[in-house]
Coordinates of C-alpha atoms in Angstrom, one line a residue:
X1 CA -43.0 7.1 -95.8
X2 CA -40.8 10.0 -97.0
X3 CA -42.0 13.5 -96.3
X4 CA -42.8 15.2 -99.6
X5 CA -44.2 18.6 -100.4
X6 CA -46.6 17.6 -103.2
X7 CA -47.6 20.3 -105.7
X8 CA -50.4 18.2 -107.3
X9 CA -53.3 16.2 -105.7
X10 CA -55.1 13.3 -107.4
X11 CA -58.9 13.2 -106.9
X12 CA -59.5 9.4 -106.8
X13 CA -63.3 9.5 -106.5
X14 CA -63.6 10.0 -110.3
X15 CA -62.1 6.5 -111.0
X16 CA -65.4 4.6 -111.0
X17 CA -67.4 7.1 -113.0
X18 CA -66.5 5.3 -116.3
X19 CA -69.0 5.8 -119.2
X20 CA -71.4 7.8 -116.9
X21 CA -69.2 10.9 -117.1
X22 CA -71.1 12.5 -119.9
X23 CA -74.4 12.0 -118.1
X24 CA -73.0 13.5 -114.9
X25 CA -71.6 16.4 -116.8
X26 CA -75.0 17.2 -118.4
X27 CA -76.7 16.9 -115.1
X28 CA -74.1 19.1 -113.4
X29 CA -74.2 21.7 -116.1
X30 CA -78.0 21.9 -115.9
X31 CA -77.9 22.1 -112.1
X32 CA -75.2 24.8 -112.1
X33 CA -77.0 26.9 -114.7
X34 CA -80.3 26.6 -112.7
X35 CA -78.4 27.7 -109.5
X36 CA -77.0 30.7 -111.3
X37 CA -80.3 31.7 -112.8
X38 CA -82.4 31.2 -109.7
X39 CA -80.1 32.8 -107.2
X40 CA -79.0 35.7 -109.5
X41 CA -82.6 36.5 -110.4
X42 CA -83.6 36.9 -106.8
X43 CA -80.5 38.9 -106.0
X44 CA -81.2 41.3 -108.9
X45 CA -84.9 41.5 -107.9
X46 CA -84.0 42.5 -104.3
X47 CA -81.4 45.0 -105.6
X48 CA -83.8 46.6 -108.0
X49 CA -87.0 46.7 -106.0
X50 CA -86.9 49.4 -103.3
X51 CA -89.8 47.8 -101.4
X52 CA -87.5 44.8 -100.8
X53 CA -84.7 47.0 -99.2
X54 CA -85.6 45.7 -95.8
X55 CA -83.3 43.7 -93.3
X56 CA -84.9 40.3 -94.0
X57 CA -84.4 40.6 -97.8
X58 CA -80.9 42.1 -97.5
X59 CA -79.9 39.1 -95.4
X60 CA -81.5 36.8 -97.9
X61 CA -79.6 38.6 -100.7
X62 CA -76.3 37.8 -98.9
X63 CA -77.4 34.2 -98.4
X64 CA -78.1 33.7 -102.1
X65 CA -74.7 35.3 -103.0
X66 CA -73.0 33.0 -100.6
X67 CA -74.5 30.0 -102.3
X68 CA -73.3 31.3 -105.7
X69 CA -69.8 31.4 -104.2
X70 CA -70.0 27.9 -102.9
X71 CA -71.5 26.4 -106.1
X72 CA -69.0 28.1 -108.4
X73 CA -66.0 27.0 -106.4
X74 CA -67.1 23.4 -106.8
X75 CA -68.9 23.1 -110.1
X76 CA -66.4 24.6 -112.5
X77 CA -63.5 22.3 -111.5
X78 CA -65.9 19.3 -111.1
X79 CA -67.3 19.7 -114.7
X80 CA -63.8 20.2 -116.1
X81 CA -62.7 16.9 -114.4
X82 CA -65.7 15.1 -115.9
X83 CA -64.4 16.0 -119.4
X84 CA -60.8 14.8 -118.8
X85 CA -59.2 11.4 -118.0
X86 CA -56.6 12.9 -115.6
X87 CA -58.2 14.2 -112.4
X88 CA -55.5 16.3 -110.8
X89 CA -55.5 19.7 -109.1
X90 CA -52.6 21.9 -108.2
X91 CA -51.8 22.6 -104.5
X92 CA -52.6 26.3 -104.7
X93 CA -55.9 25.7 -106.6
X94 CA -56.8 22.9 -104.1
X95 CA -56.4 25.2 -101.1
X96 CA -58.3 28.0 -102.9
X97 CA -61.2 25.7 -103.6
X98 CA -61.2 24.4 -100.0
X99 CA -61.2 28.0 -98.7
X100 CA -64.2 29.1 -100.7
X101 CA -66.2 26.0 -100.1
X102 CA -65.7 26.3 -96.3
X103 CA -66.4 30.0 -96.5
X104 CA -69.7 29.1 -98.2
X105 CA -70.7 26.6 -95.5
X106 CA -69.6 28.7 -92.5
X107 CA -71.0 32.0 -93.8
X108 CA -74.3 30.3 -94.6
X109 CA -74.6 29.3 -90.9
X110 CA -73.7 32.8 -89.8
X111 CA -76.3 34.4 -92.2
X112 CA -79.0 31.8 -91.2
X113 CA -78.3 32.8 -87.5
X114 CA -78.8 36.5 -88.3
X115 CA -82.0 35.7 -90.2
X116 CA -83.3 33.7 -87.2
X117 CA -82.5 36.7 -85.0
X118 CA -84.3 39.0 -87.5
X119 CA -87.5 36.9 -87.4
X120 CA -87.3 36.6 -83.6
X121 CA -87.3 40.3 -83.2
X122 CA -90.0 40.9 -85.9
X123 CA -92.4 38.5 -84.2
X124 CA -91.5 38.9 -80.5
X125 CA -90.9 42.7 -80.5
X126 CA -92.4 44.2 -83.6
X127 CA -92.7 47.7 -82.2
X128 CA -88.9 47.8 -81.6
X129 CA -87.9 46.1 -84.9
X130 CA -87.1 49.3 -86.9
X131 CA -85.0 50.6 -83.9
X132 CA -83.1 47.4 -83.3
X133 CA -82.5 46.6 -87.0
X134 CA -81.2 50.0 -88.1
X135 CA -79.2 50.4 -91.2
X136 CA -76.0 50.5 -89.2
X137 CA -76.9 47.4 -87.2
X138 CA -77.7 45.5 -90.5
X139 CA -74.4 46.5 -92.0
X140 CA -72.5 45.3 -88.9
X141 CA -74.3 42.0 -88.8
X142 CA -73.6 41.4 -92.5
X143 CA -69.9 42.3 -92.0
X144 CA -69.5 40.0 -89.0
X145 CA -71.4 37.2 -90.9
X146 CA -68.7 37.3 -93.6
X147 CA -65.5 38.4 -91.8
X148 CA -65.7 35.9 -88.9
X149 CA -65.9 32.8 -91.2
X150 CA -63.2 34.2 -93.4
X151 CA -60.9 34.7 -90.4
X152 CA -61.6 31.3 -89.0
X153 CA -61.1 29.5 -92.3
X154 CA -57.9 31.4 -93.1
X155 CA -56.3 30.0 -89.9
X156 CA -57.5 26.5 -90.7
X157 CA -56.0 26.7 -94.2
X158 CA -52.7 28.0 -92.9
X159 CA -52.5 25.1 -90.4
X160 CA -53.1 22.6 -93.2
X161 CA -50.8 24.2 -95.7
X162 CA -47.8 23.8 -93.3
X163 CA -48.1 20.0 -93.0
X164 CA -45.6 17.8 -94.8
X165 CA -47.5 15.1 -96.7
X166 CA -46.8 11.4 -97.3
X167 CA -49.3 11.1 -100.2
X168 CA -51.3 13.1 -102.7
X169 CA -54.5 11.0 -103.2
X170 CA -57.8 12.6 -102.1
X171 CA -60.8 10.3 -102.1
X172 CA -63.2 13.1 -103.0
X173 CA -64.4 14.9 -106.2
X174 CA -63.2 18.2 -104.7
X175 CA -60.5 19.2 -102.2
X176 CA -61.4 18.4 -98.6
X177 CA -59.3 19.7 -95.6
X178 CA -59.7 16.6 -93.5
X179 CA -58.6 14.4 -96.4
X180 CA -55.4 16.5 -96.7
X181 CA -54.8 16.4 -93.0
X182 CA -55.0 12.6 -93.1
X183 CA -52.1 12.5 -95.6
X184 CA -49.8 14.2 -93.2
X185 CA -46.6 12.4 -92.0
X186 CA -46.4 14.4 -88.8
X187 CA -48.6 15.0 -85.7
X188 CA -51.8 16.7 -86.6
X189 CA -53.1 17.4 -83.0
X190 CA -53.2 21.2 -83.6
X191 CA -55.3 20.7 -86.7
X192 CA -57.7 18.4 -84.9
X193 CA -58.0 20.7 -81.9
X194 CA -58.6 23.7 -84.1
X195 CA -61.1 21.8 -86.2
X196 CA -63.0 20.7 -83.1
X197 CA -62.9 24.4 -81.9
X198 CA -64.4 25.6 -85.2
X199 CA -67.2 23.1 -85.1
X200 CA -68.0 24.1 -81.5
X201 CA -68.1 27.8 -82.4
X202 CA -70.6 27.1 -85.2
X203 CA -72.7 24.9 -82.9
X204 CA -73.4 28.0 -80.8
X205 CA -75.3 29.8 -83.6
X206 CA -77.2 26.5 -84.2
X207 CA -78.3 26.5 -80.6
X208 CA -79.3 30.2 -80.9
X209 CA -81.3 29.4 -84.1
X210 CA -83.2 26.6 -82.3
X211 CA -83.9 28.9 -79.3
X212 CA -85.2 31.7 -81.6
X213 CA -87.6 29.5 -83.5
X214 CA -88.9 27.9 -80.3
X215 CA -89.6 31.3 -78.9
X216 CA -91.3 32.3 -82.1
X217 CA -93.4 29.1 -81.9
X218 CA -94.5 29.9 -78.3
X219 CA -95.6 33.4 -79.4
X220 CA -97.5 32.0 -82.4
X221 CA -99.4 29.6 -80.2
X222 CA -100.7 32.5 -78.1
X223 CA -101.6 34.7 -81.1
X224 CA -104.7 35.0 -83.3
X225 CA -105.2 33.0 -86.4
X226 CA -104.2 35.9 -88.8
X227 CA -101.0 36.5 -86.8
X228 CA -100.2 32.8 -86.8
X229 CA -100.6 32.7 -90.6
X230 CA -98.4 35.8 -91.1
X231 CA -95.7 34.4 -88.9
X232 CA -95.9 31.0 -90.6
X233 CA -95.4 32.6 -94.0
X234 CA -92.3 34.5 -93.0
X235 CA -90.7 31.7 -90.9
X236 CA -91.4 28.7 -93.0
X237 CA -88.8 29.5 -95.7
X238 CA -86.1 30.0 -93.0
X239 CA -87.0 26.7 -91.3
X240 CA -87.0 24.7 -94.6
X241 CA -83.7 26.3 -95.7
X242 CA -82.1 25.6 -92.3
X243 CA -83.2 21.9 -92.3
X244 CA -82.0 21.3 -95.9
X245 CA -78.7 23.0 -95.2
X246 CA -78.0 21.3 -91.9
X247 CA -78.9 17.8 -93.2
X248 CA -76.6 18.4 -96.2
X249 CA -73.8 19.6 -94.0
X250 CA -74.2 16.8 -91.5
X251 CA -74.1 14.2 -94.4
X252 CA -70.9 15.7 -95.7
X253 CA -69.3 16.0 -92.2
X254 CA -70.0 12.3 -91.4
X255 CA -68.7 11.2 -94.8
X256 CA -65.5 13.3 -94.3
X257 CA -64.7 12.7 -90.6
X258 CA -66.0 9.1 -90.2
X259 CA -64.8 7.5 -93.4
X260 CA -66.0 4.0 -93.9
X261 CA -64.3 1.7 -96.5
X262 CA -67.6 0.4 -97.8
X263 CA -68.6 3.8 -99.0
X264 CA -68.2 3.9 -102.8
X265 CA -67.0 6.7 -105.0
X266 CA -70.6 7.2 -106.3
X267 CA -71.8 7.8 -102.7
X268 CA -68.9 10.2 -102.1
X269 CA -69.7 12.1 -105.2
X270 CA -73.4 12.2 -104.2
X271 CA -72.5 13.6 -100.8
X272 CA -70.5 16.4 -102.5
X273 CA -73.3 17.1 -105.0
X274 CA -76.0 17.2 -102.3
X275 CA -74.0 19.5 -100.0
X276 CA -73.3 22.0 -102.8
X277 CA -76.4 21.6 -105.0
X278 CA -79.5 21.0 -102.9
X279 CA -79.5 24.1 -100.7
X280 CA -78.4 26.6 -103.5
X281 CA -81.0 25.0 -105.9
X282 CA -83.9 24.9 -103.6
X283 CA -83.5 28.0 -101.4
X284 CA -84.3 30.6 -104.0
X285 CA -87.4 28.5 -105.1
X286 CA -88.5 28.2 -101.5
X287 CA -88.1 31.9 -100.7
X288 CA -89.6 32.9 -104.1
X289 CA -92.7 30.8 -103.7
X290 CA -93.4 31.3 -100.0
X291 CA -92.5 34.9 -99.1
X292 CA -95.5 37.0 -100.2
X293 CA -93.6 40.2 -101.0
X294 CA -91.1 38.4 -103.3
X295 CA -93.9 36.5 -105.0
X296 CA -95.8 39.7 -105.6
X297 CA -92.7 41.5 -107.0
X298 CA -92.0 38.5 -109.3
X299 CA -95.6 38.6 -110.6
X300 CA -95.4 42.4 -111.1
X301 CA -92.1 42.1 -113.1
X302 CA -93.6 39.3 -115.2
X303 CA -96.6 41.3 -116.0
X304 CA -94.4 44.3 -117.0
X305 CA -92.5 42.0 -119.3
X306 CA -95.7 40.7 -120.9
X307 CA -97.0 44.3 -121.5
X308 CA -93.7 45.3 -123.0
X309 CA -93.8 42.3 -125.4
X310 CA -97.4 43.2 -126.4
X311 CA -96.4 46.8 -127.1
X312 CA -93.4 45.7 -129.2
X313 CA -95.6 43.4 -131.2

């Protein structure tokens, strides 16, 4: 096939949606609005409440903001495509969307790693917690959690952008780097090697997370009942969040890298929705319901609002 520098990509996964587009649009709009409301409300709560200006909640605030970035980069274009009959995306917008979606996934792993480290120190070395997690240390950890994924994903995007392509059809509802690499007319060994390297570098944080929670578990087994309950309350949201995110990410990676022809467009769309909807939708609910301090602050704010309404009446 002839090498062509395509300026437009066609998202073919929309072809079988048919009359269900309106239903998908309504569900997507509701889901996206809930994601915005849930995540934004927690971010605003943490920002406004001085009692929540602690490392764990600052890391949580970054996690929630990261999920807003990922959801927005997907949903706006997705909902626009559901309202049109021509599902195309420009080359520049496609790479921009890819960049922010991959920033979301990789930064989320980085922040979850930092949060695991935070809980590990809080439970295993509580007397040294304030010293270890100083303001400067927290700022450095947040900076690295963002800048490392940005740097790694920027290189990946540049490697893909240089490839000459022999097609412009992407079997996804959003731009996917591996789908674009498969369209290349030339050797993609460098892309494959770099992609494998990136996956390996983000496996290291996962190993560290598992190690951290295993150590926390061993400490909890030797502790009193009250200490076990306290550790359970603070660690459970992190574990649930981690499990949801890793399952969603694994589902998307398998669907992307190990493409099977039997997979339908509906399943492809579901994989995208699950990867970019389930963690951002459930995480703020999980943290809001389980973490005692956030639950207390939510209750206090609600009571203040009720009092203010009674005074106005």
